[in-house]
Short mmCIF file of C-alpha atoms in Angstrom, two decimals:
data_model
loop_
_atom_site.label_atom_id
_atom_site.label_comp_id
_atom_site.label_asym_id
_atom_site.label_seq_id
_atom_site.Cartn_x
_atom_site.Cartn_y
_atom_site.Cartn_z
CA MET A 132 33.10 -21.98 13.89
CA ASP A 133 34.21 -21.60 10.29
CA ALA A 134 32.48 -22.31 6.99
CA LEU A 135 33.60 -25.94 7.02
CA ASP A 136 31.96 -26.53 10.40
CA VAL A 137 28.75 -24.94 9.15
CA ALA A 138 28.82 -27.19 6.08
CA ARG A 139 29.24 -30.26 8.28
CA VAL A 140 26.28 -29.26 10.41
CA CYS A 141 24.16 -28.70 7.29
CA VAL A 142 25.10 -32.16 6.02
CA ARG A 143 24.31 -33.70 9.41
CA ARG A 144 20.94 -31.91 9.56
CA TRP A 145 20.26 -32.25 5.84
CA TYR A 146 16.51 -32.66 6.32
CA VAL A 147 16.24 -29.13 7.74
CA PHE A 148 18.65 -27.56 5.26
CA LEU A 149 17.09 -29.06 2.13
CA THR A 150 13.58 -28.25 3.32
CA MET A 151 14.35 -24.54 3.66
CA VAL A 152 16.16 -24.39 0.31
CA GLY A 153 13.30 -26.18 -1.41
CA LEU A 154 10.65 -23.89 0.07
CA ALA A 155 12.57 -20.78 -0.98
CA THR A 156 13.09 -22.11 -4.50
CA PHE A 157 9.43 -22.97 -4.94
CA ALA A 158 8.49 -19.52 -3.65
CA GLY A 159 10.77 -17.97 -6.28
CA LEU A 160 9.15 -20.03 -9.01
CA GLY A 161 5.72 -18.90 -7.86
CA LEU A 162 6.68 -15.23 -7.74
CA MET A 163 8.24 -15.13 -11.19
CA PRO A 164 6.74 -12.45 -13.43
CA GLU A 165 4.84 -13.43 -16.52
CA GLY A 166 7.52 -11.93 -18.75
CA HIS A 167 5.57 -9.30 -20.72
CA PRO A 168 7.68 -6.32 -21.81
CA VAL A 169 6.90 -2.83 -20.55
CA TYR A 170 7.32 0.33 -22.64
CA ASN A 171 8.37 3.71 -21.32
CA ALA A 172 7.63 6.98 -23.12
CA THR A 173 9.37 10.21 -22.11
CA GLY A 174 9.09 13.84 -23.23
CA ASN A 175 10.38 17.22 -22.02
CA PHE A 176 9.11 20.76 -22.21
CA ALA A 177 10.23 24.14 -20.93
CA VAL A 178 8.50 27.45 -20.20
CA VAL A 179 10.05 30.24 -22.29
CA TYR A 180 9.37 33.83 -23.31
CA GLN A 181 8.99 34.10 -27.07
CA GLY A 182 8.27 37.84 -27.30
CA PRO A 183 10.58 40.41 -28.82
CA ALA A 184 13.93 40.98 -27.21
CA VAL A 185 14.00 43.73 -24.64
CA LYS A 186 16.18 46.61 -25.76
CA PRO A 187 18.38 48.48 -23.32
CA GLY A 188 16.48 51.18 -21.55
CA GLN A 189 13.08 49.60 -22.26
CA ALA A 190 10.82 48.15 -19.61
CA ASP A 191 10.56 44.38 -19.57
CA PRO A 192 6.96 43.43 -20.45
CA ARG A 193 7.27 40.26 -18.33
CA ALA A 194 7.20 42.42 -15.23
CA ALA A 195 3.43 42.76 -15.70
CA ASN A 196 3.00 38.96 -15.62
CA PRO A 197 2.69 37.66 -12.04
CA LEU A 198 3.53 34.12 -13.21
CA ALA A 199 6.73 35.10 -15.04
CA ALA A 200 8.81 35.84 -11.95
CA SER A 201 12.08 33.93 -11.47
CA ASN A 202 12.25 33.09 -15.17
CA GLY A 203 8.81 31.51 -15.17
CA LEU A 204 9.34 29.31 -12.11
CA LEU A 205 5.86 29.98 -10.71
CA LEU A 206 4.14 29.21 -14.02
CA ARG A 207 6.22 26.05 -14.51
CA GLN A 208 5.36 24.72 -11.06
CA SER A 209 1.67 25.57 -11.55
CA ILE A 210 1.61 23.53 -14.77
CA VAL A 211 3.26 20.57 -13.03
CA ASN A 212 0.73 20.64 -10.18
CA ASP A 213 -2.19 20.89 -12.59
CA LEU A 214 -1.04 17.95 -14.73
CA ASN A 215 -0.40 15.75 -11.69
CA SER A 216 -3.89 16.34 -10.30
CA PRO A 217 -6.25 13.33 -10.24
CA LYS A 218 -8.58 15.04 -12.72
CA SER A 219 -5.83 15.52 -15.32
CA GLN A 220 -4.56 11.98 -14.72
CA ALA A 221 -7.97 10.54 -15.55
CA GLU A 222 -8.48 12.81 -18.57
CA LEU A 223 -5.12 12.40 -20.30
CA ALA A 224 -4.11 8.75 -19.80
CA PRO A 225 -5.74 5.30 -20.02
CA ALA A 226 -6.26 3.32 -16.84
CA ASP A 227 -3.67 0.63 -17.68
CA LEU A 228 -0.73 3.07 -17.75
CA MET A 229 1.52 3.76 -14.77
CA GLY A 230 3.45 6.78 -13.67
CA THR A 231 6.08 4.69 -11.86
CA ALA A 232 8.58 2.15 -13.12
CA PRO A 233 7.68 -1.56 -12.75
CA SER A 234 10.48 -1.96 -10.21
CA ASP A 235 9.11 0.85 -8.01
CA THR A 236 6.13 0.85 -5.69
CA PRO A 237 2.98 1.96 -7.57
CA ASP A 238 1.47 5.23 -6.35
CA GLY A 239 -1.76 5.07 -8.36
CA SER A 240 -0.69 7.62 -10.97
CA ARG A 241 -1.00 7.05 -14.72
CA PHE A 242 1.86 9.34 -15.68
CA SER A 243 4.35 11.59 -13.92
CA VAL A 244 5.34 15.21 -14.53
CA VAL A 245 8.52 16.18 -12.69
CA THR A 246 10.68 19.29 -12.74
CA GLN A 247 14.31 18.38 -13.29
CA ARG A 248 16.80 19.57 -10.70
CA ASN A 249 19.02 22.47 -11.76
CA SER A 250 17.19 22.71 -15.07
CA GLU A 251 14.23 24.52 -16.59
CA ASN A 252 13.01 21.36 -18.31
CA VAL A 253 9.97 19.42 -17.14
CA THR A 254 9.94 15.65 -17.78
CA VAL A 255 6.77 13.75 -18.64
CA GLN A 256 6.84 9.95 -18.64
CA THR A 257 4.54 6.97 -18.44
CA TYR A 258 4.78 3.16 -18.54
CA GLY A 259 2.48 0.68 -20.21
CA PRO A 260 2.19 -2.55 -22.24
CA ASP A 261 1.54 -0.85 -25.62
CA PRO A 262 4.22 1.38 -27.19
CA ALA A 263 1.71 3.31 -29.30
CA ARG A 264 -0.44 4.23 -26.32
CA VAL A 265 2.41 5.36 -24.09
CA SER A 266 3.84 7.51 -26.90
CA GLY A 267 0.43 8.99 -27.70
CA THR A 268 -0.20 9.74 -24.04
CA VAL A 269 3.05 11.68 -23.64
CA THR A 270 2.31 13.64 -26.82
CA ALA A 271 -1.15 14.52 -25.49
CA ILE A 272 0.32 15.65 -22.16
CA LEU A 273 2.84 17.92 -23.90
CA LYS A 274 -0.02 19.49 -25.85
CA ALA A 275 -2.09 19.85 -22.69
CA ALA A 276 0.82 21.63 -21.00
CA GLU A 277 0.59 24.41 -23.61
CA ASN A 278 -3.14 24.79 -23.00
CA ARG A 279 -2.65 24.81 -19.22
CA ALA A 280 -0.03 27.59 -19.54
CA MET A 281 -2.41 29.81 -21.50
CA ALA A 282 -5.33 29.10 -19.14
CA LEU A 283 -3.27 29.90 -16.04
CA GLN A 284 -2.05 33.20 -17.48
CA ASP A 285 -5.57 34.11 -18.56
CA ARG A 286 -6.70 33.55 -15.01
CA ALA A 287 -3.85 35.77 -13.77
CA ARG A 288 -4.84 38.46 -16.35
CA ALA A 289 -1.35 38.70 -17.74
CA PRO A 290 -0.92 41.02 -20.76
CA LYS A 291 -0.50 39.33 -24.13
CA ASN A 292 3.00 40.67 -24.72
CA SER A 293 4.17 39.40 -21.32
CA ARG A 294 3.01 35.83 -21.55
CA LEU A 295 5.22 32.77 -21.46
CA SER A 296 4.66 29.71 -23.59
CA VAL A 297 5.49 26.00 -23.45
CA PHE A 298 8.26 24.84 -25.75
CA VAL A 299 8.74 21.11 -26.35
CA THR A 300 12.43 20.33 -25.93
CA LEU A 301 12.08 16.56 -26.39
CA PRO A 302 9.18 14.92 -28.25
CA ALA A 303 7.84 11.59 -27.05
CA GLN A 304 10.52 8.91 -27.08
CA THR A 305 9.62 5.26 -26.43
CA VAL A 306 11.93 2.53 -25.14
CA GLU A 307 11.27 -1.08 -24.21
CA ILE A 308 12.04 -2.24 -20.69
CA PRO A 309 12.78 -5.99 -20.66
CA PRO A 310 11.13 -8.04 -17.93
CA ALA A 311 13.06 -8.99 -14.84
CA SER A 312 15.26 -12.05 -15.15
CA LYS A 313 13.49 -15.16 -13.86
CA LEU A 314 16.73 -16.94 -13.08
CA LYS A 315 17.99 -14.00 -11.05
CA LEU A 316 14.84 -14.02 -8.91
CA VAL A 317 15.00 -17.77 -8.30
CA LEU A 318 18.70 -17.64 -7.42
CA SER A 319 18.13 -14.74 -5.05
CA LEU A 320 15.41 -16.56 -3.13
CA ALA A 321 17.44 -19.79 -3.16
CA ALA A 322 20.30 -17.89 -1.53
CA VAL A 323 17.90 -16.69 1.15
CA GLY A 324 16.80 -20.29 1.65
CA ILE A 325 20.42 -21.43 2.02
CA LEU A 326 21.06 -18.85 4.73
CA ALA A 327 17.83 -19.70 6.54
CA GLY A 328 18.50 -23.44 6.26
CA ALA A 329 22.02 -23.07 7.63
CA GLY A 330 20.77 -21.01 10.55
CA LEU A 331 18.02 -23.48 11.47
CA SER A 332 20.42 -26.41 11.09
CA LEU A 333 22.87 -24.80 13.50
CA LEU A 334 20.09 -24.07 15.99
CA LEU A 335 18.68 -27.59 15.85
CA ASP A 336 22.13 -29.16 16.10
CA ARG A 337 22.96 -27.07 19.14
CA LEU A 338 19.71 -28.05 20.89
CA LEU A 339 20.14 -31.75 20.18
CA THR A 340 23.79 -31.68 21.28
CA LYS A 341 22.88 -30.06 24.61
CA ARG A 342 20.09 -32.58 25.18
CA ARG A 343 22.44 -35.51 24.50
CA ALA A 344 25.09 -34.09 26.82
CA ARG A 345 22.52 -33.58 29.58
CA ARG A 346 21.31 -37.18 29.22
CA LEU A 347 24.84 -38.61 29.34
CA SER A 348 25.82 -36.57 32.39
CA ARG A 349 22.84 -37.81 34.41
CA PRO A 350 24.02 -40.29 37.24
CA VAL A 351 23.02 -43.95 36.79
CA GLN A 352 21.26 -45.61 39.79
CA PRO A 353 22.75 -49.09 40.71
CA LEU A 354 20.42 -52.10 40.66
CA ALA A 355 19.19 -53.20 44.12
CA ALA A 356 20.10 -56.74 45.34
CA PRO A 357 17.20 -59.19 45.83
CA VAL A 358 15.93 -59.38 49.44
CA VAL A 359 15.24 -62.81 51.01
CA HIS A 360 12.83 -62.76 53.95
CA GLU A 361 13.54 -64.98 57.02
CA ASN A 362 10.14 -66.70 56.99
CA GLU A 363 10.70 -68.10 53.48
CA SER A 364 11.65 -71.86 53.46
CA ALA A 365 14.78 -73.03 51.69
CA THR A 366 13.26 -76.50 51.05
CA PRO A 367 11.79 -76.71 47.57
CA THR A 368 8.10 -77.37 47.34
CA ALA A 369 7.14 -80.89 46.28
CA MET A 370 5.67 -81.13 42.82
CA PRO A 371 2.43 -82.98 42.06
CA ALA A 372 2.63 -86.58 40.91
CA ALA A 373 2.97 -87.17 37.22
CA GLY A 374 -0.33 -87.51 35.51
CA GLY A 375 -2.18 -85.93 38.40
CA ASN A 376 -3.80 -82.57 38.71
CA GLY A 377 -3.34 -79.82 41.17
CA SER A 378 -6.28 -81.01 43.35
CA GLN A 379 -4.68 -84.34 44.29
CA PRO A 380 -2.61 -84.57 47.52
CA LEU A 381 1.11 -84.81 47.24
CA SER A 382 2.78 -88.18 47.96
CA ALA A 383 4.57 -88.57 51.28
CA PRO A 384 8.33 -88.71 51.38
CA ARG A 385 9.81 -92.18 51.03
CA THR A 386 11.64 -93.72 54.03
CA ALA A 387 14.72 -95.95 54.11
CA ALA A 388 12.69 -98.96 55.36
CA ALA A 389 10.35 -98.69 52.46
CA ASP A 390 13.24 -98.62 50.06
CA ARG A 391 14.79 -101.72 51.66
CA GLN A 392 11.50 -103.60 51.54
CA GLN A 393 11.05 -102.79 47.88
CA SER A 394 14.52 -104.08 47.03
CA VAL A 395 13.93 -107.62 48.58
CA PRO A 396 12.86 -110.29 46.06
CA LEU A 397 9.47 -111.93 46.32
CA GLY A 398 10.93 -115.37 47.15
CA GLY A 399 12.75 -114.09 50.18
CA ALA A 400 9.72 -112.51 51.77
CA ALA A 401 9.04 -115.52 54.04
CA SER A 402 12.53 -115.63 55.43
CA LEU A 403 12.31 -112.00 56.12
CA ASN A 404 9.14 -112.55 58.09
CA ALA A 405 10.71 -115.38 60.05
CA GLU A 406 13.41 -113.12 61.18
#
């Protein structure tokens, strides 16, 4: 069966095909987004050592800092975990912001702090309906990252000359994300309806074709001839006299003598008697 055969079946079962396409199209119209733009703010920071350069033959002061190992990897990851905690999420961002893109599944976060792969930069981003609020939130998170770095190193009792600090590599940048295309959504669901309608049309056509073939292949029983019983009389039943009812007796059959007597004129009655 090629595409032309499928099209013929869809035309033959148009009531099924059009119903599925219409339902899918109406579903697409109902699921269309309202069309409000979403703004995304992004910023980056890195953990660096801003102390004096270590001269050859001198001991590196960062060796006394337990969080400075692997070029500050442990401190960087500790800052990321602290900022992504539910407490920091509630403190640093309004409730109407999101940490995931509108096209992704929401995870309940208000912003996201992620370490970039093969890089020492940490990316902070958030999504929301107001550009000023998303930009201000990212700026506040970058500032909070500096405070978290100092607090974590204080807790680790790192010497002052061995401490790492947060350096902002990219201030808050805001971009507008246009809403999803309404026409694209409707066309996508209409295409799904076309496929579903074609499938149901083929299924219904196959079932009806099999039923028709089964009905035509069924043997036809011949009509039985009428049976005449021996005790039935072939003489027709006499009808009641005209003007009478069914309760009156039927008249007797007329004889030949009665017919001959009726045909003789009145004047010749005497001669007939004489004979």
